[in-house]
Short mmCIF file of C-alpha atoms in Angstrom, two decimals:
data_model
loop_
_atom_site.label_atom_id
_atom_site.label_comp_id
_atom_site.label_asym_id
_atom_site.label_seq_id
_atom_site.Cartn_x
_atom_site.Cartn_y
_atom_site.Cartn_z
CA ASP A 1 161.93 -62.74 -82.63
CA GLY A 2 162.00 -60.50 -85.53
CA GLY A 3 160.04 -57.24 -85.02
CA ILE A 4 160.53 -53.54 -84.61
CA THR A 5 161.60 -52.32 -81.30
CA GLN A 6 161.37 -48.42 -80.00
CA SER A 7 162.61 -46.97 -77.16
CA PRO A 8 162.25 -45.21 -74.67
CA LYS A 9 158.28 -46.03 -74.19
CA TYR A 10 158.13 -42.93 -72.37
CA LEU A 11 160.23 -39.57 -72.63
CA PHE A 12 159.75 -36.30 -71.31
CA ARG A 13 161.56 -33.02 -72.68
CA LYS A 14 162.54 -30.05 -71.16
CA GLU A 15 162.13 -26.64 -73.10
CA GLY A 16 164.92 -26.00 -75.56
CA GLN A 17 166.50 -29.72 -75.06
CA ASN A 18 166.91 -31.89 -78.21
CA VAL A 19 165.87 -35.93 -77.72
CA THR A 20 166.39 -38.48 -79.84
CA LEU A 21 164.07 -41.42 -80.27
CA SER A 22 165.36 -44.99 -81.25
CA CYS A 23 164.01 -47.21 -83.73
CA GLU A 24 165.73 -50.84 -84.45
CA GLN A 25 164.33 -53.64 -86.84
CA ASN A 26 165.76 -56.76 -87.60
CA LEU A 27 163.00 -57.49 -90.10
CA ASN A 28 165.66 -57.16 -93.04
CA HIS A 29 163.11 -54.56 -94.22
CA ASP A 30 164.70 -51.49 -96.91
CA ALA A 31 162.43 -49.10 -96.11
CA MET A 32 161.98 -47.29 -92.55
CA TYR A 33 159.35 -44.46 -91.82
CA TRP A 34 158.61 -42.11 -88.53
CA TYR A 35 155.03 -40.93 -87.91
CA ARG A 36 153.28 -38.48 -85.78
CA GLN A 37 149.57 -39.30 -83.44
CA ASP A 38 147.81 -36.49 -82.01
CA PRO A 39 145.00 -37.29 -79.71
CA GLY A 40 141.79 -37.94 -81.93
CA GLN A 41 144.24 -37.78 -85.21
CA GLY A 42 145.38 -39.96 -87.87
CA LEU A 43 149.25 -40.87 -88.16
CA ARG A 44 151.56 -37.77 -90.18
CA LEU A 45 154.64 -38.79 -91.81
CA ILE A 46 157.69 -37.03 -90.63
CA TYR A 47 160.55 -38.60 -92.41
CA TYR A 48 161.06 -41.77 -94.04
CA SER A 49 164.29 -43.67 -95.75
CA GLN A 50 163.70 -46.24 -98.28
CA ILE A 51 167.45 -47.41 -98.40
CA VAL A 52 170.76 -46.68 -96.31
CA ASN A 53 172.12 -43.35 -96.15
CA ASP A 54 169.32 -41.61 -97.85
CA PHE A 55 166.20 -40.05 -96.46
CA GLN A 56 163.21 -38.12 -97.40
CA LYS A 57 161.11 -35.34 -95.74
CA GLY A 58 157.17 -36.39 -94.86
CA ASP A 59 154.40 -33.71 -94.55
CA ILE A 60 155.72 -32.23 -91.09
CA ALA A 61 159.42 -32.65 -90.73
CA GLU A 62 160.20 -29.44 -89.73
CA GLY A 63 161.89 -29.59 -86.25
CA TYR A 64 163.06 -33.10 -86.63
CA SER A 65 165.89 -34.57 -88.34
CA VAL A 66 166.70 -38.25 -88.75
CA SER A 67 169.70 -40.35 -89.94
CA ARG A 68 170.15 -43.89 -91.93
CA GLU A 69 173.68 -45.12 -91.29
CA LYS A 70 172.73 -48.88 -90.71
CA LYS A 71 170.00 -50.73 -92.29
CA GLU A 72 168.21 -51.82 -88.91
CA SER A 73 168.42 -48.25 -87.50
CA PHE A 74 166.43 -45.05 -88.26
CA PRO A 75 166.88 -42.70 -85.26
CA LEU A 76 164.45 -39.62 -84.71
CA THR A 77 165.83 -36.06 -83.21
CA VAL A 78 163.03 -34.07 -81.76
CA THR A 79 165.03 -30.48 -82.00
CA SER A 80 164.26 -27.89 -79.92
CA ALA A 81 162.79 -26.22 -83.02
CA GLN A 82 159.67 -28.28 -82.93
CA LYS A 83 157.35 -26.14 -80.71
CA ASN A 84 154.82 -28.23 -80.11
CA PRO A 85 156.69 -31.94 -79.88
CA THR A 86 154.00 -33.55 -77.09
CA ALA A 87 152.68 -36.27 -79.17
CA PHE A 88 152.36 -40.53 -79.81
CA TYR A 89 155.86 -40.93 -82.58
CA LEU A 90 155.51 -44.39 -84.11
CA CYS A 91 158.24 -46.14 -86.47
CA ALA A 92 157.35 -48.19 -89.13
CA SER A 93 159.55 -50.70 -91.57
CA MET A 94 158.45 -52.27 -94.78
CA GLY A 95 159.73 -54.47 -97.50
CA GLY A 96 160.95 -57.95 -98.30
CA GLN A 97 158.03 -60.75 -98.14
CA GLY A 98 155.90 -58.28 -96.54
CA GLY A 99 155.63 -56.57 -99.63
CA GLU A 100 153.87 -52.99 -99.20
CA THR A 101 152.55 -53.98 -95.58
CA GLN A 102 154.11 -51.52 -92.97
CA TYR A 103 155.24 -52.64 -89.62
CA PHE A 104 155.01 -50.96 -86.37
CA GLY A 105 157.06 -50.54 -83.28
CA PRO A 106 155.23 -50.05 -79.93
CA GLY A 107 155.53 -46.32 -80.14
CA THR A 108 156.93 -43.48 -77.72
CA ARG A 109 155.34 -40.97 -76.09
CA LEU A 110 157.02 -37.67 -75.69
CA LEU A 111 155.86 -35.39 -73.11
CA VAL A 112 157.06 -31.71 -72.80
CA LEU A 113 158.03 -30.57 -69.14
CA ARG B 1 139.83 -31.50 -98.48
CA LYS B 2 141.78 -33.90 -96.71
CA GLU B 3 143.73 -36.85 -98.92
CA VAL B 4 141.84 -39.69 -96.79
CA GLU B 5 138.57 -39.27 -95.14
CA GLN B 6 136.67 -41.86 -92.95
CA ASP B 7 133.30 -41.79 -90.98
CA PRO B 8 133.30 -39.85 -88.05
CA GLY B 9 132.95 -41.81 -85.08
CA PRO B 10 132.34 -43.39 -82.16
CA PHE B 11 130.23 -46.17 -83.62
CA ASN B 12 128.68 -47.74 -80.32
CA VAL B 13 126.86 -51.14 -81.01
CA PRO B 14 125.76 -54.31 -79.24
CA GLU B 15 127.59 -57.79 -79.61
CA GLY B 16 126.76 -59.65 -82.55
CA ALA B 17 125.88 -56.41 -84.68
CA THR B 18 127.12 -55.71 -88.14
CA VAL B 19 128.92 -52.25 -88.62
CA ALA B 20 130.31 -50.90 -91.54
CA PHE B 21 132.99 -48.09 -91.70
CA ASN B 22 133.39 -45.64 -95.13
CA CYS B 23 136.60 -44.53 -96.46
CA THR B 24 136.89 -41.93 -99.33
CA TYR B 25 140.17 -40.79 -100.92
CA SER B 26 140.61 -38.17 -103.36
CA ASN B 27 143.75 -39.15 -105.43
CA SER B 28 142.97 -41.72 -108.36
CA ALA B 29 146.52 -42.53 -108.82
CA SER B 30 146.09 -44.23 -105.40
CA GLN B 31 147.37 -47.86 -105.97
CA SER B 32 147.06 -49.91 -102.87
CA PHE B 33 144.49 -49.68 -99.77
CA PHE B 34 144.61 -51.28 -96.12
CA TRP B 35 142.38 -51.41 -93.03
CA TYR B 36 144.61 -51.24 -90.00
CA ARG B 37 143.45 -51.78 -86.40
CA GLN B 38 144.71 -49.71 -83.52
CA ASP B 39 143.78 -50.35 -79.88
CA CYS B 40 143.92 -47.66 -77.14
CA ARG B 41 147.41 -46.47 -76.59
CA LYS B 42 148.94 -49.08 -79.22
CA GLU B 43 150.72 -49.04 -82.72
CA PRO B 44 148.49 -49.86 -85.61
CA LYS B 45 148.51 -53.34 -86.68
CA LEU B 46 147.28 -54.57 -90.14
CA LEU B 47 144.09 -56.00 -90.21
CA MET B 48 143.64 -56.44 -93.98
CA SER B 49 144.78 -55.47 -97.55
CA VAL B 50 141.66 -54.35 -99.87
CA TYR B 51 141.66 -55.86 -103.33
CA SER B 52 139.79 -54.73 -106.22
CA SER B 53 137.38 -57.83 -106.32
CA GLY B 54 136.66 -57.41 -102.68
CA ASN B 55 138.04 -59.85 -100.01
CA GLU B 56 136.84 -61.37 -96.90
CA ASP B 57 138.74 -62.72 -93.86
CA GLY B 58 136.38 -64.31 -91.36
CA ARG B 59 133.63 -62.12 -89.89
CA PHE B 60 135.69 -59.08 -91.92
CA THR B 61 134.96 -57.81 -95.47
CA ALA B 62 136.37 -55.18 -97.24
CA GLN B 63 135.37 -53.54 -100.68
CA LEU B 64 137.17 -51.27 -102.92
CA ASN B 65 135.25 -48.92 -105.73
CA ARG B 66 138.06 -47.35 -107.45
CA ALA B 67 135.26 -45.43 -110.09
CA SER B 68 133.75 -43.67 -106.70
CA GLN B 69 137.06 -43.71 -105.10
CA TYR B 70 135.68 -45.46 -101.95
CA ILE B 71 136.55 -48.33 -99.67
CA SER B 72 134.63 -49.92 -97.01
CA LEU B 73 134.91 -52.56 -94.09
CA LEU B 74 132.28 -55.08 -93.02
CA ILE B 75 132.33 -56.56 -89.64
CA ARG B 76 129.87 -59.01 -88.82
CA ASP B 77 128.88 -60.75 -85.65
CA SER B 78 130.76 -58.07 -83.55
CA LYS B 79 132.69 -59.05 -80.57
CA LEU B 80 133.63 -57.10 -77.76
CA SER B 81 137.47 -57.55 -78.74
CA ASP B 82 136.61 -55.58 -82.04
CA SER B 83 136.52 -52.65 -80.00
CA ALA B 84 139.64 -50.29 -81.26
CA THR B 85 139.72 -47.77 -83.97
CA TYR B 86 139.92 -48.68 -87.47
CA LEU B 87 142.41 -46.44 -90.04
CA CYS B 88 141.74 -46.62 -93.75
CA VAL B 89 145.39 -46.42 -95.31
CA VAL B 90 146.24 -45.54 -99.10
CA THR B 91 149.42 -45.70 -100.86
CA TYR B 92 150.21 -43.82 -104.23
CA ASN B 93 153.60 -45.72 -105.51
CA GLN B 94 155.26 -48.80 -104.43
CA GLY B 95 157.47 -48.31 -101.64
CA GLY B 96 156.54 -44.87 -100.87
CA LYS B 97 154.74 -43.12 -98.09
CA LEU B 98 151.20 -44.13 -96.45
CA ILE B 99 148.47 -41.71 -95.99
CA PHE B 100 146.22 -42.55 -93.04
CA GLY B 101 142.94 -41.37 -92.43
CA GLN B 102 142.13 -39.90 -88.80
CA GLY B 103 140.59 -43.23 -88.14
CA THR B 104 136.66 -44.19 -86.65
CA GLU B 105 136.28 -45.51 -83.03
CA LEU B 106 134.34 -48.90 -82.71
CA SER B 107 132.85 -49.75 -79.52
CA VAL B 108 131.08 -53.14 -78.94
CA LYS B 109 129.16 -53.38 -75.96
CA PRO B 110 127.85 -56.61 -73.95
#
């Protein structure tokens, strides 16, 4: 089945630790996005990539890093510089027949211990 | 002022009711408009795109007023399964980022 997968579903981070969230898509979409959602709030854009080997900062990029070495993969690293990382992280992709529609993965919940 | 603002919720309605959500956006250069639905602790899913002429999909009707920079979603004959958070979304340029409203929660009661 075509779609977007994110792993893990839940992730626990210790103080001062970097963690990486996985996002993979087999929709052959060029563009991929990372969002953060806090309780009772909308989604805020962290980073996005419109093509392999290129990415741009979103509205809240500080404390995060990404890479886009393959079209299918767009991992997000939450670094120790991100002081309030507890949130629901959503990855999305867009392109092809879907036009401007973004399709989301199931998300990763990150909790700080 | 937020770029996309929605009616504060929650909306609590009985089954069979008609409910309307409103959304305003601040950037007149906004090009595309969408309503997404998000169930509790799940990812958002596209409900429908919003076209200038207005569009309908079964019990759902979306309308756009560019002059007033306003989008609406009407749900007729509400079902229990319509309970969710509805997110208003706008984009400014093709292939670019989406701007999400904070969402309006709907709870449909028996």
